[in-house]
Coordinates of C-alpha atoms in Angstrom, one line a residue:
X25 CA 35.5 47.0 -35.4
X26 CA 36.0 50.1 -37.9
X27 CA 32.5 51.8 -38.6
X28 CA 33.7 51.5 -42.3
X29 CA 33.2 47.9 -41.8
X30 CA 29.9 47.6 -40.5
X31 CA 27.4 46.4 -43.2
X32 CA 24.2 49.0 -43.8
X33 CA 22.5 50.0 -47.3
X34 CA 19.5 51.8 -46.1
X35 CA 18.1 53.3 -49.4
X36 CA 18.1 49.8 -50.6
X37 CA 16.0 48.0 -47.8
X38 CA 13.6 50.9 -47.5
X39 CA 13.0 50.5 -51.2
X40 CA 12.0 46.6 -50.2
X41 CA 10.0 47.7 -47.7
X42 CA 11.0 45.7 -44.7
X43 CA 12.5 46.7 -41.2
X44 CA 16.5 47.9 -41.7
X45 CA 19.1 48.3 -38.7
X46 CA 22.7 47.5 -38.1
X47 CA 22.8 45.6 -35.1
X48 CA 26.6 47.1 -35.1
X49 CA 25.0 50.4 -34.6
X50 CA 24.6 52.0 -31.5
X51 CA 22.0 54.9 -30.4
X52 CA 21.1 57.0 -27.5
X53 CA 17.7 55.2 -28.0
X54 CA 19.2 51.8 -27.4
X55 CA 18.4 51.1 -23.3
X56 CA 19.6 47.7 -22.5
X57 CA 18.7 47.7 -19.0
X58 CA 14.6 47.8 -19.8
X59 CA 12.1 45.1 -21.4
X60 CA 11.5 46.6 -24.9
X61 CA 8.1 45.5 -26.3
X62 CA 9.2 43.0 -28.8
X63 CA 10.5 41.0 -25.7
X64 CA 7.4 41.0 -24.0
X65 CA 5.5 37.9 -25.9
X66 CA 8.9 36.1 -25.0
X67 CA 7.7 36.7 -21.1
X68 CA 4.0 36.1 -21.7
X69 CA 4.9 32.1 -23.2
X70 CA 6.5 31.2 -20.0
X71 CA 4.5 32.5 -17.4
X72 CA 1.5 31.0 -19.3
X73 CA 2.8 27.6 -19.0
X74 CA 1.4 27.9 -15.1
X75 CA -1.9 27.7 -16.5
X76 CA -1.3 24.1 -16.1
X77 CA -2.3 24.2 -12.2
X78 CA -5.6 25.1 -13.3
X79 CA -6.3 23.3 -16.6
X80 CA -4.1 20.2 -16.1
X81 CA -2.2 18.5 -17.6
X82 CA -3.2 15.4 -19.9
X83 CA -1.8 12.5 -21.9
X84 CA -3.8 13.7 -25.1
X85 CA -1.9 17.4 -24.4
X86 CA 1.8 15.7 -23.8
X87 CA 1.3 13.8 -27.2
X88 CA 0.0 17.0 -29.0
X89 CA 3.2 19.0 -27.0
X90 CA 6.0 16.4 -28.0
X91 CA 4.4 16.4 -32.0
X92 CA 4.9 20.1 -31.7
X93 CA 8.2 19.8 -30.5
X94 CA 10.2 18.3 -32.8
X95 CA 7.7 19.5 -35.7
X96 CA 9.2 22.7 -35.4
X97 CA 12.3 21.8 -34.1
X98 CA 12.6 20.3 -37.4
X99 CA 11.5 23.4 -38.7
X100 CA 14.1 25.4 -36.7
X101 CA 16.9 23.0 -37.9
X102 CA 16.3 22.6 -41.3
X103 CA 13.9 25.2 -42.2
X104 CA 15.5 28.8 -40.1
X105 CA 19.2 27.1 -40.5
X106 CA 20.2 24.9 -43.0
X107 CA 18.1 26.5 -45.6
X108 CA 17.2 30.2 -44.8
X109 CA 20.4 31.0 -43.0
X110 CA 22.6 29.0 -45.1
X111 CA 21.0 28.1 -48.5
X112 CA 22.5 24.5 -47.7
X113 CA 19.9 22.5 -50.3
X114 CA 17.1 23.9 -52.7
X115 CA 13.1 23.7 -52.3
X116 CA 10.4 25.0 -54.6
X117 CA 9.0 28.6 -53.9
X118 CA 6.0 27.0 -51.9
X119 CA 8.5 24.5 -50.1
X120 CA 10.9 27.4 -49.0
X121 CA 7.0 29.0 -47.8
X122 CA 5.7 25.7 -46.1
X123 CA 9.4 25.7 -44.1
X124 CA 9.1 29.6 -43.4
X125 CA 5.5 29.1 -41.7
X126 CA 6.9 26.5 -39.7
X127 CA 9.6 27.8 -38.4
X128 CA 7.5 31.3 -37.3
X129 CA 5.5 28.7 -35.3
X130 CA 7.8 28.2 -32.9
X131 CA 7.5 32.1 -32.3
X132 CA 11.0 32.4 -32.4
X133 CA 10.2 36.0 -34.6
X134 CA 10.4 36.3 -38.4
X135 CA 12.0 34.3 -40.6
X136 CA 14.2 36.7 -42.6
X137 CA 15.4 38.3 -38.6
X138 CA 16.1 34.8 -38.1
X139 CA 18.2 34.2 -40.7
X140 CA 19.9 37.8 -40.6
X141 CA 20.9 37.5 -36.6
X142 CA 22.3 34.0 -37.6
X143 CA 24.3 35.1 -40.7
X144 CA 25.8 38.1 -38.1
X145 CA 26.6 35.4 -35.9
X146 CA 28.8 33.7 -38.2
X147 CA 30.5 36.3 -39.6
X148 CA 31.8 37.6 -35.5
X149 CA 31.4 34.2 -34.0
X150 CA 32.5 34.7 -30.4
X151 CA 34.1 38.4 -31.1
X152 CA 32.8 41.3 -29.2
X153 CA 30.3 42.1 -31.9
X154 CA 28.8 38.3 -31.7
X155 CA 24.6 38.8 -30.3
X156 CA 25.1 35.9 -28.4
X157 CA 28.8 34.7 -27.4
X158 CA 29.7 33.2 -23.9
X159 CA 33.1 33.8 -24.4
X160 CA 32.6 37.8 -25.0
X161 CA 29.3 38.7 -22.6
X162 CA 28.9 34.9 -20.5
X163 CA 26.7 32.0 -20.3
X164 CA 23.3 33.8 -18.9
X165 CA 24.0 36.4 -21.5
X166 CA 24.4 34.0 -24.7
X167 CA 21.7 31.7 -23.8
X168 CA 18.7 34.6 -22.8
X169 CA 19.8 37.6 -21.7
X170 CA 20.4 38.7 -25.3
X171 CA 16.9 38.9 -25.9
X172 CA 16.4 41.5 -23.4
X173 CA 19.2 43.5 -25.3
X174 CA 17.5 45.9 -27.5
X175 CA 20.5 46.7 -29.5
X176 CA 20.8 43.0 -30.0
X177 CA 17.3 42.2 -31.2
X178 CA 17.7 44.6 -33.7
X179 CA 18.5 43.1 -37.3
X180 CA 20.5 44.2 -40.5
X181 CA 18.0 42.7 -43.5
X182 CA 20.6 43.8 -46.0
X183 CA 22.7 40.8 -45.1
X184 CA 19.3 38.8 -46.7
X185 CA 18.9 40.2 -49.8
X186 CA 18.1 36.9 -51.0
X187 CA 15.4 36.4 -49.3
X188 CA 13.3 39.9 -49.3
X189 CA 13.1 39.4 -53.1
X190 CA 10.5 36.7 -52.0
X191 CA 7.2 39.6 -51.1
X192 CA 5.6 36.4 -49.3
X193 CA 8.6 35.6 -47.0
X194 CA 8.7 39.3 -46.7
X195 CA 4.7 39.3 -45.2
X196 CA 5.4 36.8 -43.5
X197 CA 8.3 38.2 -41.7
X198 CA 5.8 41.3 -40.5
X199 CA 3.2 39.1 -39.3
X200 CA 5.9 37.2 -36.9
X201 CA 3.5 36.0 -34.4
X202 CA 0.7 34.9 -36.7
X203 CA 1.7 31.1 -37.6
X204 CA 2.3 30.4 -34.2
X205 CA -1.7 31.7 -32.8
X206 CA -2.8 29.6 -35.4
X207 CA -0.9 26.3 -34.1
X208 CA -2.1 27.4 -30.4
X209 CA -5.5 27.9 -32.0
X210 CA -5.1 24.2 -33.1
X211 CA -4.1 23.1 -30.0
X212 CA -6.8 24.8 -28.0
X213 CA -9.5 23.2 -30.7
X214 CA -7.6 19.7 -30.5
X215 CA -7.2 19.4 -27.0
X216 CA -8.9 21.9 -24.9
X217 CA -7.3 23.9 -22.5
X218 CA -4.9 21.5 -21.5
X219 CA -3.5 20.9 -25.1
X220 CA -3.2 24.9 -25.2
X221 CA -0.9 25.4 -22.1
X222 CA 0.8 22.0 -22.2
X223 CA 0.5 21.2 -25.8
X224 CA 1.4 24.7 -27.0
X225 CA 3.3 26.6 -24.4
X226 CA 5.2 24.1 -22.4
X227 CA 6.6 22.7 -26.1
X228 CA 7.1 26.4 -27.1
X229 CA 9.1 27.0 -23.7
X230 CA 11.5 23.7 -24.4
X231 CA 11.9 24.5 -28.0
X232 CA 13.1 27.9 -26.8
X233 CA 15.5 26.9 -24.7
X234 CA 16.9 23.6 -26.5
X235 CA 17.5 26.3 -29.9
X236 CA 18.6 28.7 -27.2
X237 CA 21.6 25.9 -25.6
X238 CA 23.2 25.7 -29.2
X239 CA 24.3 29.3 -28.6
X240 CA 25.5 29.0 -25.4
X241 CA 26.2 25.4 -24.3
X242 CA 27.6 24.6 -28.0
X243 CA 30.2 26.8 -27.6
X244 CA 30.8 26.1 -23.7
X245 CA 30.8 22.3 -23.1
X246 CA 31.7 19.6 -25.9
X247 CA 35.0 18.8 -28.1
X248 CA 36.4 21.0 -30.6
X249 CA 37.3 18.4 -33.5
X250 CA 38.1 21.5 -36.2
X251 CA 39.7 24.5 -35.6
X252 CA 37.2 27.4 -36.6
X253 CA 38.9 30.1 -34.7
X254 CA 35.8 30.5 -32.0
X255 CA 34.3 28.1 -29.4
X256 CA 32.2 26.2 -31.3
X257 CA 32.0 22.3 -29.9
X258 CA 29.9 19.1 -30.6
X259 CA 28.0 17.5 -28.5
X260 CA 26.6 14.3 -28.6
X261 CA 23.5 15.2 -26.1
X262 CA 23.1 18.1 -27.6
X263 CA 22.7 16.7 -31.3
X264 CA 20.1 14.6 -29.9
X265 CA 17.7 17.3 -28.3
X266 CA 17.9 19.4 -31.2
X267 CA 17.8 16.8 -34.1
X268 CA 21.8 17.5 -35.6
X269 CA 22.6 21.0 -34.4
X270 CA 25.0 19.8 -31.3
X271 CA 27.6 19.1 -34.1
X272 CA 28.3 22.7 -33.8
X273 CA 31.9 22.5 -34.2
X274 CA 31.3 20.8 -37.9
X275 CA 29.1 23.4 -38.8
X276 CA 31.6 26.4 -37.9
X277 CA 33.9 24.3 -39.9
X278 CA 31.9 24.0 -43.1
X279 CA 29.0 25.9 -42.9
X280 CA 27.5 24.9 -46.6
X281 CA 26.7 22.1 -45.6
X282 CA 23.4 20.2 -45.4
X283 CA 24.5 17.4 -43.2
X284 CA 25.7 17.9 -39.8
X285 CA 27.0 15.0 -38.6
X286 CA 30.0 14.7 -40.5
X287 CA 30.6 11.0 -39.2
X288 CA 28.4 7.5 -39.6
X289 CA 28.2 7.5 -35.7
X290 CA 26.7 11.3 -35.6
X291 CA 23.7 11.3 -35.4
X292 CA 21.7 14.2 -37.5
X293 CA 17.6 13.3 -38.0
X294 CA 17.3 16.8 -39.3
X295 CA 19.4 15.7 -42.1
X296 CA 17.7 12.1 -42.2
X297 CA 14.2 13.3 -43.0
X298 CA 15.4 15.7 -45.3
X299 CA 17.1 12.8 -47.1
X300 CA 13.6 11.5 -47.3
X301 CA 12.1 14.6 -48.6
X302 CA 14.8 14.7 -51.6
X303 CA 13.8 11.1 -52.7
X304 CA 10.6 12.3 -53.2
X305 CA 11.9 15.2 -55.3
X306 CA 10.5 18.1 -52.6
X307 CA 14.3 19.3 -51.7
X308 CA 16.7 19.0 -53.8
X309 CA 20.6 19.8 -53.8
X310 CA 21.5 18.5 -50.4
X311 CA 25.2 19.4 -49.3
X312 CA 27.7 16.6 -47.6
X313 CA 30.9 17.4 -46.2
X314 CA 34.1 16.4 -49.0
X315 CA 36.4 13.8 -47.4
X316 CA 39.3 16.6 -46.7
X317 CA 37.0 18.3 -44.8
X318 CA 35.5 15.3 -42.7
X319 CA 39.4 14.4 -42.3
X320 CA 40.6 18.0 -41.4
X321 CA 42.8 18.7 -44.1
X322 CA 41.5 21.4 -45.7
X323 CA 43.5 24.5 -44.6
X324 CA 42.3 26.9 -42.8
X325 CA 41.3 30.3 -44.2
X326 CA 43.7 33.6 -43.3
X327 CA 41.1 35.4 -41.2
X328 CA 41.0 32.2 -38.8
X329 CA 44.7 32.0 -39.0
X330 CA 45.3 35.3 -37.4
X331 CA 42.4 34.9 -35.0
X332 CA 43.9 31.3 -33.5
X333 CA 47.4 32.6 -33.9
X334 CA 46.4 35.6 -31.6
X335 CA 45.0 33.3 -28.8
X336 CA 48.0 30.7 -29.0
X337 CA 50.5 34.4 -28.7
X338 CA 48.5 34.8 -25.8
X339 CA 49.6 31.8 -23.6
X340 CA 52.9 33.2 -23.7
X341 CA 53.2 35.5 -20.7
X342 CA 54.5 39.1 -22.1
X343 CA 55.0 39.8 -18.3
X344 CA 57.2 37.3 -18.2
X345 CA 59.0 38.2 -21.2
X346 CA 59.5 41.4 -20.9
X347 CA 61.2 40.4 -17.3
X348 CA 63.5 38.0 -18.5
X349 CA 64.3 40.9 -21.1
X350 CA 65.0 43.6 -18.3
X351 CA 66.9 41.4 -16.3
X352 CA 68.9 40.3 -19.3
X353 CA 69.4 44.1 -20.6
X354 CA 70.8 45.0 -17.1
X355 CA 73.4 42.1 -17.8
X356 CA 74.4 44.4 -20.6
X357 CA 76.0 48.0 -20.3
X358 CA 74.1 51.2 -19.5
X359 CA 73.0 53.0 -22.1
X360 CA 75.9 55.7 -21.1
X361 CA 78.3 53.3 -21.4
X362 CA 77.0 52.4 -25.5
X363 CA 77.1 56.0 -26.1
X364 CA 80.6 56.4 -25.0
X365 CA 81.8 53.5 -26.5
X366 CA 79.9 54.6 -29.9
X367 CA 81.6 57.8 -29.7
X368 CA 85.2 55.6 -29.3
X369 CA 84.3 53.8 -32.4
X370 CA 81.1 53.3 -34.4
X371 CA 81.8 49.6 -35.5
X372 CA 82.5 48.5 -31.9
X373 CA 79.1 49.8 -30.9
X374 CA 77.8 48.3 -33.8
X375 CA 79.1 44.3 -33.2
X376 CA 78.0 45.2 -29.5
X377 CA 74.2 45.6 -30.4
X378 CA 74.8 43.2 -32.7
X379 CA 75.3 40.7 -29.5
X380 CA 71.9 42.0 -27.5
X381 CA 69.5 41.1 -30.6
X382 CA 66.7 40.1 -28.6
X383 CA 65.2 37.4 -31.1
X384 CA 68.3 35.3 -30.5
X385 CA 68.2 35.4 -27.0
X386 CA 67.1 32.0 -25.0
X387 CA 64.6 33.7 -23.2
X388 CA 62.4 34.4 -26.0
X389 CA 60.3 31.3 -26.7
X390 CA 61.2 29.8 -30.2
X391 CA 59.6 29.1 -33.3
X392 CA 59.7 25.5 -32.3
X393 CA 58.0 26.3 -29.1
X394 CA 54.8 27.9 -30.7
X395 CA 54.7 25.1 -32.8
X396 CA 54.7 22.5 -29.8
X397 CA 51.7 24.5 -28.0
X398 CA 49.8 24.8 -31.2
X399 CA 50.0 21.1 -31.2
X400 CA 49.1 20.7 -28.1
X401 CA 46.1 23.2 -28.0
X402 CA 44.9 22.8 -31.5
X403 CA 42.7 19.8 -33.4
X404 CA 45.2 18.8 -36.5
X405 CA 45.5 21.5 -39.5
X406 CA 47.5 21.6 -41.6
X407 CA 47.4 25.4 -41.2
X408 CA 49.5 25.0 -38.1
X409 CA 52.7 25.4 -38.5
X410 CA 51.2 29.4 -40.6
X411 CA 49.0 29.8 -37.2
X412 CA 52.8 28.8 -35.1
X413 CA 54.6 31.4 -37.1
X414 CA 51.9 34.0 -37.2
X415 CA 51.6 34.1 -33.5
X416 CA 55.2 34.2 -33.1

């Protein structure tokens, strides 16, 4: 990607006063093969959930652990996602705070980082300059090994100007760790030692690694219902452990909007409770899919046209090609032999080259042939037959 391209306004973000760096930029100072600071609390959470062999481990602290869970899973979902990274429905300024707080408690860093890495992630989804893609750096990679990537922990806060307008959110996102001591502190005072390793860290460790499967199991194992021009796929299972986000493939496809589960059958409690919540006026604005999209018939936008012509072009082997070419061309007179016949007369070289056009040859797949495979490898659009003729 051109450095023209790559999306910095320092002056502006050190006028807001929070952190500023292009993940897209790359220092001397950037060692990827060390534990950098920031990953070390990351570390700390799961070796601490062996404290169990001493404390124990009791109902009271699996009730307090599984509450925790899907509390901030929810929080994750709807809060990080839907609404931070996506502006998908509309809360008050002390809702949008409430959801913030939340979401840091699953200590999954700040809130406006969150949103920032997830807004990057869209824009390259599964290109080189994706943080976490399976398909460009593989499955370890995408699901944890990311974190240990200094140069990919690192976040552009101009991409959230919307959000550092808010000084609160803007605290909040400094003090990262703070909302989740104060759960563990709960836990602890609730349940003893047992509710802080079990209740606390063990939920912590599987809400990790649940948020963590939607970037690298989303785009790995499911169906691809949409074409979206990366690897995004639902997943039933998925949706399930992490209340709507295994629709992934919907999401990539329409990204504005509030509900997930574009179909009756999909289940999406994120979207449920926050049904609830606008009934009793606390969010408001909620977004559902329109019925072209649900159905797939809303075209597909140019930059995903060239990106899903590009990998259809490439199922065609150009070694192949280029074979049946050569063995074709030596079918054909030497070059000497054009020259000297162009030198006899000009128009009988001319109608000659006019009979080795390579286009019309049959070796060359056809139009019609693109458009089979795209068919074949594609969900329905009805951008296919413009993704067929682009990658031919």
């Amino acid at each position: 990607m051109p450095a023209t391209q790559k999306i910095t306004n320092e002056n502006a973000l050190r006028d807001q006063d929070v952190p500023s760096r292009d993940p897209d930029h790359h220092d001397d100072d950037h060692h990827d093969d060390i534990v950098y600071p920031d990953a070390i609390p990351f570390v700390l959470v799961h070796l601490a959930c062996f404290g169990a062999i001493w404390t124990g481990v009791t109902w009271e602290a699996v009730a307090i652990g599984l509450v925790f869970y899907f509390l901030r899973m929810w929080a994750i979902t709807a809060g990080f996602h839907r609404y931070f990274a996506h502006k998908s429905y509309r809360t008050s300024r002390v809702g949008q705070f409430i959801l913030a707080f939340l979401g840091q408690s699953s200590a999954q860093k700040g809130v406006i980082w969150w949103a920032a890495q997830h807004r990057h992630h869209h824009k390259y989804s599964d290109m080189p300059l994706d943080i976490h893609s399976p398909v460009q750096h593989g499955f370890f990679f995408s699901h944890v090994g990311w974190i240990f990537a200094r140069k990919r922990g690192q976040a552009d806060y101009s991409r959230c100007k919307d959000l550092t307008k808010y000084p609160e959110l803007v605290w909040l996102d400094k003090l990262q760790n703070l909302p989740a001591l104060v759960l563990a502190v709960a836990a602890l005072w609730i349940a003893g030692w047992p509710g802080l390793v079990v209740g606390f860290f063990w939920s912590t460790v599987v809400l990790y690694h649940a948020t963590f499967c939607i970037n690298s199991l989303a785009h790995v194992h499911g169906k691809k219902r949409y074409i979206t021009g990366d690897d995004s796929r639902n997943n039933w299972w998925l949706a399930l452990l992490t209340m709507g986000e295994g629709w992934h493939n919907n999401h990539h496809y329409y990204q504005s909007s509030t509900k997930q589960g574009f179909r009756w059958y999909e289940i999406d409690l994120s979207y449920y409770v926050l049904k609830v919540l606008s009934w009793m006026g606390i969010v408001w604005g909620l977004r559902k899919p329109p019925a072209n999209v649900v159905a797939g018939e809303r075209p597909v936008p140019t930059v995903i046209v060239d990106r899903v012509a590009h990998e259809l072009a490439a199922t065609f082997s150009p070694e192949r090609i280029s074979s049946q070419i050569a063995e074709a061309w030596q079918q054909k007179p030497s070059l000497s032999d054009l020259r000297r016949r162009a030198a006899e007369a000009q128009k009988q070289a001319s109608e000659y080259l006019a009979e080795i056009h390579l286009p019309e040859m049959p070796q060359i797949p056809s139009l019609e042939e693109f458009k089979r495979r795209a068919e074949e490898r594609f969900a329905y659009t009805p951008s296919l037959d413009d993704i067929a003729e682009r990658a031919y």
